[in-house]
Short mmCIF file of C-alpha atoms in Angstrom, two decimals:
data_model
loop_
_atom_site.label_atom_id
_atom_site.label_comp_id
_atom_site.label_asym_id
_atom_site.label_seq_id
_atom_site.Cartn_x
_atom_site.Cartn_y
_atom_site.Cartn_z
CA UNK A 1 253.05 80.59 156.29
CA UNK A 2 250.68 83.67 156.59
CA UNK A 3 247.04 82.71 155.94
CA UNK A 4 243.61 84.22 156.58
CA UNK A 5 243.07 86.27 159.59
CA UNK A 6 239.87 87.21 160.16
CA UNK A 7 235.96 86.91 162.29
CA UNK A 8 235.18 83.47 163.12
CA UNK A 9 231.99 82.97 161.18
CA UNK A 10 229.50 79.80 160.63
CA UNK A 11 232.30 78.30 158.37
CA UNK A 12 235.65 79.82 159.72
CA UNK A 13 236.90 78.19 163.42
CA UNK A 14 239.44 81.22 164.17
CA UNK A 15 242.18 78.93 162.18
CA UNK A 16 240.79 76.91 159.45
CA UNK A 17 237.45 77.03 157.16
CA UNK A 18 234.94 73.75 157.07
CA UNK A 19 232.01 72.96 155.67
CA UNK A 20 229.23 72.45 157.77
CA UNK A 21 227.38 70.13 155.15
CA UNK A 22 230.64 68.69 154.20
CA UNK A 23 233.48 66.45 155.08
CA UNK A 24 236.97 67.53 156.64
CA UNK A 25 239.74 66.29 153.98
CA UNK A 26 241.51 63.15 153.94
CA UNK A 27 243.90 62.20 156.87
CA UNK A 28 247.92 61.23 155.95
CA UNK A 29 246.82 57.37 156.45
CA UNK A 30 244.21 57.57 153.63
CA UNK A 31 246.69 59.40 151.42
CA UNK A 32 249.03 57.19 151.94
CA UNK A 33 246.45 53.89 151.46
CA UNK A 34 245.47 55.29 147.85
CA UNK A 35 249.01 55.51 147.25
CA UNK A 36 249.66 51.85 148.34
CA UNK A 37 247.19 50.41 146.50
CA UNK A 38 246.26 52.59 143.63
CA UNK A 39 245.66 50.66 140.19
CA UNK A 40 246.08 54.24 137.92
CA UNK A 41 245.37 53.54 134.48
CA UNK A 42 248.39 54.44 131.85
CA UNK A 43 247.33 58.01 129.94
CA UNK A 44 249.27 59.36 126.75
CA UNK A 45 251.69 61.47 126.96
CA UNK A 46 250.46 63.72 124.40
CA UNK A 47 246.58 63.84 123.52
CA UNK A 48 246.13 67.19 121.50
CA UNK A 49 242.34 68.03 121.28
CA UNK A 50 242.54 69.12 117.39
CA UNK A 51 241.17 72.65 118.19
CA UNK A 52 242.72 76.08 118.80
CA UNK A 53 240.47 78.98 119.63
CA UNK A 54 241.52 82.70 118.44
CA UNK A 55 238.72 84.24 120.15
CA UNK A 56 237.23 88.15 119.03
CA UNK A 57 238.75 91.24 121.13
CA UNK A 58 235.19 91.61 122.92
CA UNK A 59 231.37 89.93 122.68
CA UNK A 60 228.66 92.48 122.87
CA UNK A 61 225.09 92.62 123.57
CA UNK A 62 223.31 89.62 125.04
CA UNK A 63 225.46 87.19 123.92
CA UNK A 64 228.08 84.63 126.03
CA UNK A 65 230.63 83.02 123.87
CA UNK A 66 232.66 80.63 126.20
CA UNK A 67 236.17 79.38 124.95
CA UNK A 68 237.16 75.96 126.97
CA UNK A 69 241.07 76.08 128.09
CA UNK A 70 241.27 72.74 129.06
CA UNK A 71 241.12 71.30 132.51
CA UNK A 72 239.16 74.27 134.21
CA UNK A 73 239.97 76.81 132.47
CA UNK A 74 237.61 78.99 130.41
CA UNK A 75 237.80 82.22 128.54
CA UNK A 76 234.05 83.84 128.94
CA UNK A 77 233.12 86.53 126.77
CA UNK A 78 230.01 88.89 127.52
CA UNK A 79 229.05 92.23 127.86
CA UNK A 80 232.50 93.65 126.26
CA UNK A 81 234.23 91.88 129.01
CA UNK A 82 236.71 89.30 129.31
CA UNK A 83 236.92 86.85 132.10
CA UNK A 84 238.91 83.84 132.84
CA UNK A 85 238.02 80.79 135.31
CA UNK A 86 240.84 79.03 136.97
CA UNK A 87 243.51 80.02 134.43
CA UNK A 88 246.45 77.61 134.00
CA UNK A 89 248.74 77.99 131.19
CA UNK A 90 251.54 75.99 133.02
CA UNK A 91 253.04 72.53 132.03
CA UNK A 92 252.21 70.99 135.37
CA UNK A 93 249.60 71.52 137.94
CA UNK A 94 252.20 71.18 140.41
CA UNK A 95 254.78 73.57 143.00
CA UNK A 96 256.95 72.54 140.62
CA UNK A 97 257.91 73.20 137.04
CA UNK A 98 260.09 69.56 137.15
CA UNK A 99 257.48 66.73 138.22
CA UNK A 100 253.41 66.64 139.21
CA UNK A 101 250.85 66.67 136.51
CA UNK A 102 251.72 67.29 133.25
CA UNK A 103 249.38 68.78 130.54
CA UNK A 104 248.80 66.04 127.54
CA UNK A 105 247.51 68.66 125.52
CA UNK A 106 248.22 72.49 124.89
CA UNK A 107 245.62 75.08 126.29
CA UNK A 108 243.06 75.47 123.74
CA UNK A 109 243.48 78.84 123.34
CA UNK A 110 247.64 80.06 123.09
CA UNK A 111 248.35 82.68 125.55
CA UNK A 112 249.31 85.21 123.13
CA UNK A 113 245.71 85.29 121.23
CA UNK A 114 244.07 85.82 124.59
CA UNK A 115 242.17 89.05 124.43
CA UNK A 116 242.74 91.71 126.77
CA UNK A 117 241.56 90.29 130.10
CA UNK A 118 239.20 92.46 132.75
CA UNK A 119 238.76 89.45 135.05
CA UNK A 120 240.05 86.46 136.49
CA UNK A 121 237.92 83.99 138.86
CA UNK A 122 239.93 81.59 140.91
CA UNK A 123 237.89 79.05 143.24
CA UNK A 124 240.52 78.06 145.50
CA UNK A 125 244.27 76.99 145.98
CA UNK A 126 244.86 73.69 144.63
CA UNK A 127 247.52 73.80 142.14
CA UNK A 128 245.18 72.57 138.86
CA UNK A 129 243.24 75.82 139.97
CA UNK A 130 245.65 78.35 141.40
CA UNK A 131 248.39 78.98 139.11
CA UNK A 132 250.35 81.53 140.36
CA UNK A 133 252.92 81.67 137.23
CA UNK A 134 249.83 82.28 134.76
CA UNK A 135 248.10 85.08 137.23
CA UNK A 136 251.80 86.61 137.61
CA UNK A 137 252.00 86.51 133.45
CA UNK A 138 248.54 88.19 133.12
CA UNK A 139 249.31 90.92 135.62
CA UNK A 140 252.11 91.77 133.54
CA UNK A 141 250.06 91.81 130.36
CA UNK A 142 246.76 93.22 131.35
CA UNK A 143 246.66 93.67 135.12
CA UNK A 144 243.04 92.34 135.51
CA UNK A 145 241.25 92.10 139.12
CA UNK A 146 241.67 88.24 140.70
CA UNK A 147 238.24 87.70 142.56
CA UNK A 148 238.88 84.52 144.63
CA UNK A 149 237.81 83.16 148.25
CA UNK A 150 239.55 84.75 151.12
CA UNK A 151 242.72 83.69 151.98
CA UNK A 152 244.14 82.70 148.61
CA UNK A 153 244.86 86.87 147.94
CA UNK A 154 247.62 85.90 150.58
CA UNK A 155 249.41 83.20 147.91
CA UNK A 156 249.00 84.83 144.99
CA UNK A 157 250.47 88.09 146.55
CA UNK A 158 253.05 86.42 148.39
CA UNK A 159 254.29 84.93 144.79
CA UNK A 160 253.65 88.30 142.74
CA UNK A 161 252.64 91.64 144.53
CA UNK A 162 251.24 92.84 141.00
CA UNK A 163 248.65 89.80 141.70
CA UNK A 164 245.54 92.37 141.61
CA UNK A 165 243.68 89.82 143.87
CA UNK A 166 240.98 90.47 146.07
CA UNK A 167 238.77 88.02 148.50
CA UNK A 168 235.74 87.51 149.31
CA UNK A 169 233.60 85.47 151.69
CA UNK A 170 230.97 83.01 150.74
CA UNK A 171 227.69 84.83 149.48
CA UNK A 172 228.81 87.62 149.07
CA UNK A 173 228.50 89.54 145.08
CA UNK A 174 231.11 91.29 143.53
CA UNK A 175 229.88 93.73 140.59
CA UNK A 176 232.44 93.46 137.73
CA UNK A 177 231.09 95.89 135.44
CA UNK A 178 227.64 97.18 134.18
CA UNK A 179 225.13 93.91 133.88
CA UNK A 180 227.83 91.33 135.09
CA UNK A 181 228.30 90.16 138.64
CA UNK A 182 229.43 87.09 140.56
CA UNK A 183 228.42 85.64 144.04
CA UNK A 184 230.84 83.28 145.67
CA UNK A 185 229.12 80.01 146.83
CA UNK A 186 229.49 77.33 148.89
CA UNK A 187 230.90 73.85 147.07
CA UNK A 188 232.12 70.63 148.71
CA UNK A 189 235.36 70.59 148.60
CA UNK A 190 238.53 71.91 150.53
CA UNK A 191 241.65 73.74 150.02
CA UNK A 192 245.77 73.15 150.53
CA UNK A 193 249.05 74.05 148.99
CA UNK A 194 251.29 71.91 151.05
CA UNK A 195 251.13 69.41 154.20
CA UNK A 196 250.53 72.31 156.66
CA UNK A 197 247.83 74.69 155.33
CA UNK A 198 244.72 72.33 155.20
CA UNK A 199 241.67 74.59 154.71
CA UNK A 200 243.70 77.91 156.08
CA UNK A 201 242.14 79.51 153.29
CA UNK A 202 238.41 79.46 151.60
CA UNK A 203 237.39 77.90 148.50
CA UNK A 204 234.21 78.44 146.60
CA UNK A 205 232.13 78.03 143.11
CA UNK A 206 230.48 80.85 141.39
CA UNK A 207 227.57 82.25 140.20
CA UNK A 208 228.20 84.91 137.00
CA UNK A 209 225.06 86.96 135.91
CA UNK A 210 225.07 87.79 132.68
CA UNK A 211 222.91 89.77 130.11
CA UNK A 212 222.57 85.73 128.86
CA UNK A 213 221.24 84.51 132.49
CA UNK A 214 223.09 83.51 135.25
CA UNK A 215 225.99 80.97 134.87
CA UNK A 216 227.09 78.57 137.65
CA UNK A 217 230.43 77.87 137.83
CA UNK A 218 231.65 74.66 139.83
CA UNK A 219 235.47 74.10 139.91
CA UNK A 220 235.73 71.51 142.22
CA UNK A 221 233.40 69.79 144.32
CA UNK A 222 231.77 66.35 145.66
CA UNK A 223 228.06 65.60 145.22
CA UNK A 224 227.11 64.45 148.51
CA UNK A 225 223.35 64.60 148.86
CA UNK A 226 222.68 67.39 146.20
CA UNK A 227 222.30 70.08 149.29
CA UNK A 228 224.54 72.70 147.63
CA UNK A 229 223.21 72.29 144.09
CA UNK A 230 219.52 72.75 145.51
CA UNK A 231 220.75 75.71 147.59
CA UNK A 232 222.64 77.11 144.30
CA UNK A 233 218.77 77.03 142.26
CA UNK A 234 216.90 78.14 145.61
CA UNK A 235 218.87 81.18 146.60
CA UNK A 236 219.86 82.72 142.60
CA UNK A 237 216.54 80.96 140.68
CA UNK A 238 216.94 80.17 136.72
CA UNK A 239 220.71 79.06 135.53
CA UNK A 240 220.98 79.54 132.18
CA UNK A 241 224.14 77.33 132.39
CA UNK A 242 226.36 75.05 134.79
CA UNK A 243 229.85 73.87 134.67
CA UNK A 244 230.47 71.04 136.14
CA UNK A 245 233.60 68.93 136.64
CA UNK A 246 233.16 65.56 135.70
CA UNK A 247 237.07 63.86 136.25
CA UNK A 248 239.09 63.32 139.00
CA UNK A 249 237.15 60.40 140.65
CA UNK A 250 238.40 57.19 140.75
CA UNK A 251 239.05 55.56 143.59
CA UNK A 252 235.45 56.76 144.45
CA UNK A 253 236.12 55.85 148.25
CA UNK A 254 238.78 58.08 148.14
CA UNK A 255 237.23 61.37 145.25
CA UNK A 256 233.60 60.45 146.88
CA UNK A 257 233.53 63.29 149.18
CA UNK A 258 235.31 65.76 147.01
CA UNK A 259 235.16 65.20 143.41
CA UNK A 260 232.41 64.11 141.38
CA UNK A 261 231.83 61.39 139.23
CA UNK A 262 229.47 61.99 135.38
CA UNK A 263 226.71 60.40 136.87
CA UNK A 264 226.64 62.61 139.96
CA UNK A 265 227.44 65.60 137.77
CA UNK A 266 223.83 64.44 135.84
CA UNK A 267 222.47 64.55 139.37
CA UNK A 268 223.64 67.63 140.47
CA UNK A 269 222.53 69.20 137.07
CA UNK A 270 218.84 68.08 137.87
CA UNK A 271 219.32 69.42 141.17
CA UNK A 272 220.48 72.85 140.35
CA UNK A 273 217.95 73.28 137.67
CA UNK A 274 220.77 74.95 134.95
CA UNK A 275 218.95 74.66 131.17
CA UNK A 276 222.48 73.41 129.95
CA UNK A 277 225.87 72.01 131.20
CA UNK A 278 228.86 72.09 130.05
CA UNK A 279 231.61 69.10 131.56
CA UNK A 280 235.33 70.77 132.65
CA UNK A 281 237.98 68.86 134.77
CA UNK A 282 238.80 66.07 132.58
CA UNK A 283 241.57 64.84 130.00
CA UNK A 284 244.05 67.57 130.74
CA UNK A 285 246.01 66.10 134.07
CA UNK A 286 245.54 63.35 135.21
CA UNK A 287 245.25 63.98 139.03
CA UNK A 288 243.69 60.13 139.55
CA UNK A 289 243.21 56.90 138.43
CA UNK A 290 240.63 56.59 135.78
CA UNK A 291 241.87 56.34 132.08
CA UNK A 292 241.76 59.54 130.01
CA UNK A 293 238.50 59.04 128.39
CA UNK A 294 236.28 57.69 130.68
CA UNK A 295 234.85 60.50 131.83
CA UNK A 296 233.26 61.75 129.28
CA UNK A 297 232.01 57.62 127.84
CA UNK A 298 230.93 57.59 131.44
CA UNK A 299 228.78 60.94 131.07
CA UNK A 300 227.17 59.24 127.43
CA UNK A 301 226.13 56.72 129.86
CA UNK A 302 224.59 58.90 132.79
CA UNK A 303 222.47 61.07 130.63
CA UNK A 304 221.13 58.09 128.83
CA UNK A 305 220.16 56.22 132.39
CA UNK A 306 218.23 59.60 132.84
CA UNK A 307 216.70 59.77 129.60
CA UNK A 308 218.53 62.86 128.99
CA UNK A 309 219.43 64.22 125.20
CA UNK A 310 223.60 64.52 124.95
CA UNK A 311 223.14 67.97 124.18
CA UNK A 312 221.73 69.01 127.49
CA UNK A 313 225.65 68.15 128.87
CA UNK A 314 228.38 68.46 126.67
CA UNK A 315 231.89 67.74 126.92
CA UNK A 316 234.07 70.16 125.16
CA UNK A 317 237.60 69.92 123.74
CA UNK A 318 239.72 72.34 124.72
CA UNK A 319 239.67 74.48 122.12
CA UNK A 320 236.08 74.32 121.48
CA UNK A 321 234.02 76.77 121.66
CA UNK A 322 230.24 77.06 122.92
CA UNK A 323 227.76 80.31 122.75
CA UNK A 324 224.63 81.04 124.01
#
């Protein structure tokens, strides 16, 4: 399989991208322990959220008005544009349209009332994140640019040429249009589409400025010691906002080193210094073992061993709808 060919750099061997303040991914034999002794607790196999978003053709001014998908999937609104975040519209977060993940509820906003979309942001190849049948359907409808890490404009071109995707390295800023960028950052995590790819190909988390403040967008990543949250506040100052995931975590010696848990999602809010988070990656799939709610009863309990108000983190349904 074609992959990234490019410069070795400070996070790019010649074959494969690291992390130098991160951990390689899992080997086979710890796959295959979770898998031998995982305890996965039973989800429903429908969970509708209640809520459906129609959201306006356009937000104006200095406004944000952010739709929640479900999973990690958001519809931001700002500046007259319209920008999705890891768009996935499938039934499964899978290779597959027969088995993997299935959704337990629809996509809080239906793909037909989506506006007419200028942007898409994917953070890296993992099938909850990358889905190349919802970028293919959105190049058909509105043929919006795909800003994503470098080496995943390989897959989604490889599936669908119309794919508008370009890559980018870490750090660098991509202007989308008049008073809206976003910089590619650094998040610890890793990237694969099959057995045979490990970290061929970059993954990231952004940072969106807006005529609202910046927003920091984290699609997947482990806490570790807070370095990349701190680095995040140092290097782009005040955050108006962070998404955070806040599912995905259980076993925690397994998810430790690339998923967070709620209560380091609290940490790594304090860390990156955002006014206000918002929690994504939770009670859509269920990728792990813990049971469908506990995420967000285990963020309830986080913020109040900080001493944290609930509003300063909240967990949206998808088809909720939060504005700044």
């Amino acid at each position: 399989m074609k992959t990234y060919n490019g410069p070795v750099s400070d996070h790019f061997d010649g074959l494969r991208f690291f992390d130098p303040d991160g951990t390689p991914p899992h080997t086979f034999a710890q796959i295959m322990r979770w898998q031998r002794t995982r305890k996965a607790a039973k989800w429903p196999a429908r969970a509708p959220s209640g809520f459906a978003d129609v959201p306006p053709p356009s937000v104006t001014g200095n406004r944000v008005r952010l739709s929640f998908v479900g999973h990690a999937s958001w519809l931001i609104q700002t500046a007259g544009l319209n920008i999705l975040i890891d768009p996935v519209w499938s039934q499964r977060a899978s290779p597959f349209t027969f088995a993997g993940p299935k959704r337990v509820n629809d996509p809080g906003i239906a793909f037909e009332a989506l506006p007419k979309i200028d942007a898409v942001l994917v953070s890296h190849g993992h099938y909850d994140h990358l889905d190349v049948r919802t970028l293919s359907k959105l190049a058909a409808k509105f043929s919006p640019r795909v800003i994503t890490p470098l080496g995943n404009d390989v897959t989604m071109r490889a599936h669908d040429a119309a794919i508008r995707a370009e890559a980018h390295d870490w750090n660098q800023r991509v202007e989308i249009d008049d008073g809206v960028a976003v910089t590619l950052v650094a998040t610890r995590h890793w990237s694969a589409r099959g057995l045979f790819d490990r970290n061929k190909v970059l993954w990231a988390s952004f940072v969106l400025e807006t005529p609202a403040g910046k927003i920091y967008v984290v699609a997947d990543s482990g806490y570790g010691d807070g370095k990349h949250f701190r680095r995040v506040s140092e290097a782009h100052g005040a955050l108006r906002l962070a998404i955070l995931p806040i599912g995905a975590y259980e076993p925690r010696w397994f998810m430790r080193d690339m998923h967070m848990n709620p209560s380091d999602a609290v940490k790594a809010l304090a860390d990156c210094g955002a006014e206000q988070a918002l929690a994504h990656h939770h009670g859509t799939f269920q990728l792990t073992d813990e049971a469908i709610d506990a995420p967000a009863h285990a963020l309830d309990a986080a913020l109040g061993e900080a001493k944290l108000p609930r509003e300063k983190f909240a967990a949206l349904k998808p088809g909720q709808v939060f504005e700044i």
